[in-house]
Amino acid sequence: MMTLSTFRAGAGSLSPALMLVALVLPQHVHAQAQEPAEPALAEVVITARAQQLYRVTETTTGRLPIAPLLASQSLQVINAELIDDQGARTALDLYRNLSGVSFFSYAGVTARGFRQEEIFFDGLRGDPYAGFSVPQLFDVERVEFLKGPAGMLYGQGAPGGLFNYVTGVPDAEFAADVRLVAGTESRRGGSLDLSLPLGARGTALRVGAFYEDRDLPRRNAGNESSIANVVLRVPVGSSSLDLRAARYDQDLPGNRLRGVPTDNAGNFLTSVDWNHNEPTDFLRLQSDVAQAKWTGTVGETFSFDLGLRYNFASETQQYHEPFGLFDSNGDGRADATRRQYRDQIRDQKNWSVAASGIWRIEAGSEAHRILAGVDYFDSELDFYGRSVTGTNVAQPGRPTPLSLFTPVYGVSNPRTYALPGFSLSVTSARREGGYLLGESTLGRWITTLGLRYDEFEDRSGATRFDADTLTWRAGVVYRLRDELSAYAQIATSFEPQSIGSQTPLAGGPFDPTEGEMLEAGLKWDLGEGRIQGAVAVYQITRSNILQADPRGDVGGDGVNDLVAFGEVESEGFEFDVTADLTDNWVGTLSYAYNDTRITRTNGRTNITNSVGDRFANAPRNTLGFWSRYQFPGLGVALAVGGDYVDVRRSLSNQIVQPYFVADASVILERGSWRTLLRVNNVFDETYAASGFIDRTGHFPGSPREAFIEISRRW
């Protein structure tokens, strides 16, 4: 199905990070090789942050839990301690901690050069923040990012990586966490997280509630969010059954938020608080989740994980879309925008089922694990939409234009618009797959080989497409020392083409896009866990990408044709390290270099997200760091962090200027009380977090903001 292209890495671009590795490793690697350690395959440990503060002891994203030095996959984990110290509220607050990840739009990111939007919760498909809402982090204990193609484990997905949000479960003993927050932009809110043991056999209940209301930096815009969840844990022999119910509500006045227009050099044309929406515009999300997870062991050689998830989400939007800049006074400068009013409802229903088992076999110095699993996903989306478009002048029944410099809101009244009736579009998707993976340990060598078979079906109106595909992964690890490993892997992925492109009128149906990655690197865990890190080089090739057929309407049926002839190549280098610099000082550093290029087209038309021979919003260099110092005996910690993202291009080939943003936290702990003072964008930098298209502009980053959070734990 796929061929492995030659790996090429720009050594000149990678040398600074390689020099850093050379400086760190010799101080801690033993001069002489030690005897091979006994394999401990039953141990479920992932340590990915500082040992004392940001340590993570397990993960579920790799399906086959393993210590990081023994893994041939790249995985980064952000745990609850790091989330708390950084005062993170949404997914947007975390990307700086992940090498190779930067913001694209809403909940979407650029990961290793490719746009990625799909999110898993507890290893299951079914994101409750469907559409254009950004995940909140309440009740999220850690965020795991599995880098590169993950088709062999999870089925369809973008080749840059996969996010998994792991939610909390009840404690075996009574525990409570109460928090209050207040800050700039009229921020106010609070949360409650309570664990209650129910009887002596280990049954426990966890109840959580979260509420926060705040204004956003853009005019008319706000965010009122609430979450309520209940989790019941019931022991069943050597296993446990977790039953979860959750409700997510978001009310976003003055949304859906697009960007602020810029010139071709990336300079904002007006103030970054400009908003194209009226005060009456809104985005509202109501999402309900029911989930069951059964995990456990049978004897000492078999463990299992069964999951079922149901999600129904309704997202309602009424907003004014920027629909084209124009010069209203004839001075040669664009100073206003036409607008289109959109009234939309998205009702989405998802079912997700997954089951997996791990068998452990040990024979002398050899150890083996076999992973087998199946999963199923079914989704249906009902989209109701209607719109009316305004012109460059005010007209009855249409949205009025809006000035970029002196916007006047309230003149345009959606109640007076000449709106048509709603149109209904129904799309559905079904995914089902099975996989088998084997891992063998012989001395210092660990090899992994896995294969997956998928079937999928998409429907939209009279258009239907179904197919099957194979994906695979192969990896090898060699333990150079007990604390240092070298690894390499090959992994593949696939993504079905959009069902809207599968109609025979456009030349369809088309086979899925394919992704293939070759990766190699080093991992270390030095000084008994005081210095943990990894360095990796990779190449990802994504092929079979659709683009417009240069011949236009080939069959004369009134629909322009498409052709699957695009290819993109992403090459990069990543370096991550977390260190206990002293007993009271911990730091993290993540750097990534990426070069994503369009390597094949039909020569006359573009492929999606391309800008010339590059991909939109794909920076070459990103850097994130975080440093926390605890003053001994005082219960006070100071923390600072930074985020650098290199120059990019928007979808309209406008420059997105590079930026650096610094943040800081002060943490005061007294017994069970904790106070966090958080300041984001300390120097109040004006910057674009990412680019989009020219008529909607770049997404502006948040200006300086601060809040204080007071919490008590029992």
mmCIF file of C-alpha atoms in Angstrom, residues 77-300:
data_model
loop_
_atom_site.group_PDB
_atom_site.id
_atom_site.type_symbol
_atom_site.label_atom_id
_atom_site.label_comp_id
_atom_site.label_asym_id
_atom_site.label_seq_id
_atom_site.Cartn_x
_atom_site.Cartn_y
_atom_site.Cartn_z
ATOM 1 C CA VAL A 77 2.330 13.734 28.840
ATOM 2 C CA ILE A 78 1.105 16.813 30.732
ATOM 3 C CA ASN A 79 -0.071 15.877 34.213
ATOM 4 C CA ALA A 80 -2.366 17.570 36.733
ATOM 5 C CA GLU A 81 0.522 19.217 38.631
ATOM 6 C CA LEU A 82 1.795 20.984 35.522
ATOM 7 C CA ILE A 83 -1.752 21.973 34.530
ATOM 8 C CA ASP A 84 -2.305 23.460 38.009
ATOM 9 C CA ASP A 85 1.031 25.298 38.186
ATOM 10 C CA GLN A 86 0.453 26.893 34.795
ATOM 11 C CA GLY A 87 -3.119 27.842 35.680
ATOM 12 C CA ALA A 88 -4.270 26.171 32.470
ATOM 13 C CA ARG A 89 -8.012 26.417 31.831
ATOM 14 C CA THR A 90 -8.384 25.189 28.243
ATOM 15 C CA ALA A 91 -6.467 23.093 25.741
ATOM 16 C CA LEU A 92 -5.046 26.302 24.242
ATOM 17 C CA ASP A 93 -2.975 26.835 27.401
ATOM 18 C CA LEU A 94 -1.033 23.586 26.977
ATOM 19 C CA TYR A 95 0.409 23.542 23.471
ATOM 20 C CA ARG A 96 3.678 25.248 24.464
ATOM 21 C CA ASN A 97 4.557 22.150 26.504
ATOM 22 C CA LEU A 98 4.429 19.872 23.450
ATOM 23 C CA SER A 99 7.283 19.976 20.954
ATOM 24 C CA GLY A 100 6.073 20.201 17.372
ATOM 25 C CA VAL A 101 2.569 21.437 18.320
ATOM 26 C CA SER A 102 1.229 24.949 17.689
ATOM 27 C CA PHE A 103 -2.203 26.579 17.427
ATOM 28 C CA PHE A 104 -4.149 26.464 14.133
ATOM 29 C CA SER A 105 -7.812 27.389 14.846
ATOM 30 C CA TYR A 106 -10.361 26.802 17.640
ATOM 31 C CA ALA A 107 -9.395 23.371 19.069
ATOM 32 C CA GLY A 108 -7.258 22.480 16.042
ATOM 33 C CA VAL A 109 -3.452 22.468 16.028
ATOM 34 C CA THR A 110 -0.526 22.034 13.682
ATOM 35 C CA ALA A 111 1.288 18.848 14.726
ATOM 36 C CA ARG A 112 4.562 17.943 13.025
ATOM 37 C CA GLY A 113 3.514 20.168 10.135
ATOM 38 C CA PHE A 114 -0.036 18.860 9.620
ATOM 39 C CA ARG A 115 -3.409 20.195 10.694
ATOM 40 C CA GLN A 116 -4.930 18.019 13.419
ATOM 41 C CA GLU A 117 -8.386 18.429 14.990
ATOM 42 C CA GLU A 118 -9.530 15.058 16.340
ATOM 43 C CA ILE A 119 -9.499 14.464 20.107
ATOM 44 C CA PHE A 120 -9.980 11.284 22.156
ATOM 45 C CA PHE A 121 -11.289 11.080 25.716
ATOM 46 C CA ASP A 122 -10.171 8.130 27.856
ATOM 47 C CA GLY A 123 -8.961 6.350 24.719
ATOM 48 C CA LEU A 124 -12.369 6.604 22.984
ATOM 49 C CA ARG A 125 -13.590 8.687 20.074
ATOM 50 C CA GLY A 126 -16.365 11.165 20.794
ATOM 51 C CA ASP A 127 -15.180 14.690 21.620
ATOM 52 C CA PRO A 128 -17.890 16.421 23.722
ATOM 53 C CA TYR A 129 -16.644 19.818 22.474
ATOM 54 C CA ALA A 130 -17.926 19.198 18.970
ATOM 55 C CA GLY A 131 -17.508 21.752 16.219
ATOM 56 C CA PHE A 132 -16.010 25.083 17.288
ATOM 57 C CA SER A 133 -15.743 24.843 21.084
ATOM 58 C CA VAL A 134 -12.409 24.469 22.907
ATOM 59 C CA PRO A 135 -12.011 21.731 25.576
ATOM 60 C CA GLN A 136 -11.974 22.854 29.214
ATOM 61 C CA LEU A 137 -9.512 21.116 31.538
ATOM 62 C CA PHE A 138 -11.712 20.614 34.589
ATOM 63 C CA ASP A 139 -11.727 16.908 35.554
ATOM 64 C CA VAL A 140 -8.814 16.234 33.167
ATOM 65 C CA GLU A 141 -5.987 14.546 35.072
ATOM 66 C CA ARG A 142 -3.538 14.480 32.204
ATOM 67 C CA VAL A 143 -3.251 15.189 28.498
ATOM 68 C CA GLU A 144 -1.311 12.718 26.372
ATOM 69 C CA PHE A 145 -0.034 13.403 22.881
ATOM 70 C CA LEU A 146 1.038 10.423 20.779
ATOM 71 C CA LYS A 147 3.248 11.765 17.993
ATOM 72 C CA GLY A 148 3.148 10.675 14.377
ATOM 73 C CA PRO A 149 0.741 8.347 12.543
ATOM 74 C CA ALA A 150 -1.336 6.245 14.953
ATOM 75 C CA GLY A 151 -3.467 4.362 12.433
ATOM 76 C CA MET A 152 -2.388 0.926 13.664
ATOM 77 C CA LEU A 153 -3.762 1.659 17.155
ATOM 78 C CA TYR A 154 -6.639 4.075 16.583
ATOM 79 C CA GLY A 155 -7.768 3.867 12.967
ATOM 80 C CA GLN A 156 -8.273 6.997 10.898
ATOM 81 C CA GLY A 157 -6.371 10.115 11.921
ATOM 82 C CA ALA A 158 -4.033 12.885 10.824
ATOM 83 C CA PRO A 159 -0.377 11.817 10.476
ATOM 84 C CA GLY A 160 0.960 14.461 12.879
ATOM 85 C CA GLY A 161 -0.317 12.927 16.096
ATOM 86 C CA LEU A 162 -3.221 12.177 18.403
ATOM 87 C CA PHE A 163 -4.536 13.815 21.610
ATOM 88 C CA ASN A 164 -6.035 11.805 24.460
ATOM 89 C CA TYR A 165 -7.630 13.523 27.462
ATOM 90 C CA VAL A 166 -7.662 11.291 30.564
ATOM 91 C CA THR A 167 -10.407 12.139 33.068
ATOM 92 C CA GLY A 168 -10.407 11.575 36.830
ATOM 93 C CA VAL A 169 -11.803 8.634 38.779
ATOM 94 C CA PRO A 170 -12.901 8.416 42.446
ATOM 95 C CA ASP A 171 -10.311 8.131 45.206
ATOM 96 C CA ALA A 172 -10.518 5.128 47.531
ATOM 97 C CA GLU A 173 -10.763 7.494 50.524
ATOM 98 C CA PHE A 174 -12.653 10.710 51.127
ATOM 99 C CA ALA A 175 -11.167 13.654 49.216
ATOM 100 C CA ALA A 176 -12.379 17.123 48.323
ATOM 101 C CA ASP A 177 -11.044 20.036 46.297
ATOM 102 C CA VAL A 178 -12.821 23.418 46.374
ATOM 103 C CA ARG A 179 -11.605 26.383 44.302
ATOM 104 C CA LEU A 180 -12.598 30.010 43.745
ATOM 105 C CA VAL A 181 -11.164 32.202 40.998
ATOM 106 C CA ALA A 182 -11.318 35.918 40.143
ATOM 107 C CA GLY A 183 -9.368 38.019 37.681
ATOM 108 C CA THR A 184 -9.182 40.576 34.929
ATOM 109 C CA GLU A 185 -11.737 40.616 32.100
ATOM 110 C CA SER A 186 -14.418 40.238 34.834
ATOM 111 C CA ARG A 187 -13.377 36.630 35.399
ATOM 112 C CA ARG A 188 -15.147 34.824 38.231
ATOM 113 C CA GLY A 189 -15.948 31.228 39.011
ATOM 114 C CA GLY A 190 -15.344 28.173 41.104
ATOM 115 C CA SER A 191 -15.255 24.400 41.172
ATOM 116 C CA LEU A 192 -15.926 21.444 43.454
ATOM 117 C CA ASP A 193 -14.407 17.973 43.156
ATOM 118 C CA LEU A 194 -15.554 15.437 45.758
ATOM 119 C CA SER A 195 -14.734 11.726 46.242
ATOM 120 C CA LEU A 196 -16.904 9.665 48.607
ATOM 121 C CA PRO A 197 -16.235 6.030 49.565
ATOM 122 C CA LEU A 198 -19.430 3.962 49.567
ATOM 123 C CA GLY A 199 -19.016 0.933 51.781
ATOM 124 C CA ALA A 200 -16.012 -1.184 52.703
ATOM 125 C CA ARG A 201 -15.535 -3.023 49.395
ATOM 126 C CA GLY A 202 -14.000 -0.104 47.522
ATOM 127 C CA THR A 203 -17.081 1.307 45.824
ATOM 128 C CA ALA A 204 -16.659 5.078 45.509
ATOM 129 C CA LEU A 205 -18.418 8.085 44.016
ATOM 130 C CA ARG A 206 -16.850 11.183 42.477
ATOM 131 C CA VAL A 207 -18.909 14.331 41.960
ATOM 132 C CA GLY A 208 -17.608 17.401 40.158
ATOM 133 C CA ALA A 209 -18.957 20.832 39.268
ATOM 134 C CA PHE A 210 -17.251 23.719 37.470
ATOM 135 C CA TYR A 211 -18.436 27.216 36.560
ATOM 136 C CA GLU A 212 -16.584 30.189 35.122
ATOM 137 C CA ASP A 213 -17.745 33.395 33.488
ATOM 138 C CA ARG A 214 -15.511 35.993 31.895
ATOM 139 C CA ASP A 215 -15.322 38.612 29.194
ATOM 140 C CA LEU A 216 -12.989 37.975 26.280
ATOM 141 C CA PRO A 217 -10.519 40.551 24.918
ATOM 142 C CA ARG A 218 -12.599 40.995 21.733
ATOM 143 C CA ARG A 219 -15.541 43.436 21.806
ATOM 144 C CA ASN A 220 -18.943 41.898 22.614
ATOM 145 C CA ALA A 221 -17.301 38.519 23.316
ATOM 146 C CA GLY A 222 -17.491 36.383 26.445
ATOM 147 C CA ASN A 223 -17.286 32.845 27.749
ATOM 148 C CA GLU A 224 -19.639 31.293 30.304
ATOM 149 C CA SER A 225 -18.814 27.615 30.833
ATOM 150 C CA SER A 226 -20.090 24.966 33.213
ATOM 151 C CA ILE A 227 -19.388 21.260 33.661
ATOM 152 C CA ALA A 228 -21.101 18.722 35.915
ATOM 153 C CA ASN A 229 -20.038 15.099 36.190
ATOM 154 C CA VAL A 230 -20.605 12.007 38.298
ATOM 155 C CA VAL A 231 -18.357 8.921 38.317
ATOM 156 C CA LEU A 232 -19.214 5.690 40.129
ATOM 157 C CA ARG A 233 -16.413 3.137 40.639
ATOM 158 C CA VAL A 234 -17.480 -0.418 41.426
ATOM 159 C CA PRO A 235 -14.825 -3.090 42.154
ATOM 160 C CA VAL A 236 -15.446 -6.387 40.376
ATOM 161 C CA GLY A 237 -12.958 -8.953 41.653
ATOM 162 C CA SER A 238 -9.516 -7.890 40.422
ATOM 163 C CA SER A 239 -11.098 -5.315 38.101
ATOM 164 C CA SER A 240 -13.043 -2.096 38.380
ATOM 165 C CA LEU A 241 -16.040 -0.679 36.534
ATOM 166 C CA ASP A 242 -16.225 3.113 36.134
ATOM 167 C CA LEU A 243 -19.590 4.603 35.150
ATOM 168 C CA ARG A 244 -19.474 8.264 34.119
ATOM 169 C CA ALA A 245 -22.120 10.843 33.252
ATOM 170 C CA ALA A 246 -21.206 14.417 32.325
ATOM 171 C CA ARG A 247 -22.868 17.578 31.062
ATOM 172 C CA TYR A 248 -20.927 20.340 29.276
ATOM 173 C CA ASP A 249 -22.441 23.798 28.693
ATOM 174 C CA GLN A 250 -20.824 26.742 26.957
ATOM 175 C CA ASP A 251 -22.443 30.096 26.224
ATOM 176 C CA LEU A 252 -20.167 32.309 24.129
ATOM 177 C CA PRO A 253 -21.615 35.778 23.439
ATOM 178 C CA GLY A 254 -20.255 37.628 20.400
ATOM 179 C CA ASN A 255 -19.075 34.394 18.753
ATOM 180 C CA ARG A 256 -18.210 32.507 16.476
ATOM 181 C CA LEU A 257 -14.954 34.464 16.604
ATOM 182 C CA ARG A 258 -12.927 34.791 13.437
ATOM 183 C CA GLY A 259 -9.694 36.762 13.201
ATOM 184 C CA VAL A 260 -8.684 40.402 12.759
ATOM 185 C CA PRO A 261 -7.715 41.505 9.199
ATOM 186 C CA THR A 262 -4.006 42.029 8.424
ATOM 187 C CA ASP A 263 -1.908 43.232 5.545
ATOM 188 C CA ASN A 264 0.314 40.826 3.599
ATOM 189 C CA ALA A 265 3.200 41.468 6.023
ATOM 190 C CA GLY A 266 1.086 40.253 8.950
ATOM 191 C CA ASN A 267 0.388 43.651 10.543
ATOM 192 C CA PHE A 268 -3.094 44.020 11.993
ATOM 193 C CA LEU A 269 -5.147 46.605 10.090
ATOM 194 C CA THR A 270 -7.094 47.636 13.179
ATOM 195 C CA SER A 271 -7.189 47.106 16.929
ATOM 196 C CA VAL A 272 -6.967 43.450 17.984
ATOM 197 C CA ASP A 273 -10.148 43.841 20.087
ATOM 198 C CA TRP A 274 -12.195 44.406 16.892
ATOM 199 C CA ASN A 275 -15.057 41.945 16.476
ATOM 200 C CA HIS A 276 -17.171 41.311 13.401
ATOM 201 C CA ASN A 277 -20.034 40.003 15.577
ATOM 202 C CA GLU A 278 -22.977 41.920 17.009
ATOM 203 C CA PRO A 279 -23.673 41.878 20.789
ATOM 204 C CA THR A 280 -26.657 39.582 20.103
ATOM 205 C CA ASP A 281 -24.544 36.979 18.282
ATOM 206 C CA PHE A 282 -23.684 33.794 20.135
ATOM 207 C CA LEU A 283 -22.401 30.237 20.109
ATOM 208 C CA ARG A 284 -24.031 27.804 22.552
ATOM 209 C CA LEU A 285 -23.014 24.224 23.208
ATOM 210 C CA GLN A 286 -24.846 21.607 25.221
ATOM 211 C CA SER A 287 -23.175 18.209 25.319
ATOM 212 C CA ASP A 288 -24.093 15.080 27.285
ATOM 213 C CA VAL A 289 -21.761 12.116 27.807
ATOM 214 C CA ALA A 290 -22.380 8.635 29.217
ATOM 215 C CA GLN A 291 -19.384 6.352 29.520
ATOM 216 C CA ALA A 292 -18.499 2.952 30.978
ATOM 217 C CA LYS A 293 -14.940 1.641 31.395
ATOM 218 C CA TRP A 294 -14.124 -1.839 32.707
ATOM 219 C CA THR A 295 -10.461 -2.556 33.358
ATOM 220 C CA GLY A 296 -8.689 -5.269 35.247
ATOM 221 C CA THR A 297 -6.504 -8.357 35.278
ATOM 222 C CA VAL A 298 -7.014 -12.112 35.142
ATOM 223 C CA GLY A 299 -4.218 -13.843 36.992
ATOM 224 C CA GLU A 300 -0.725 -12.460 36.451
#
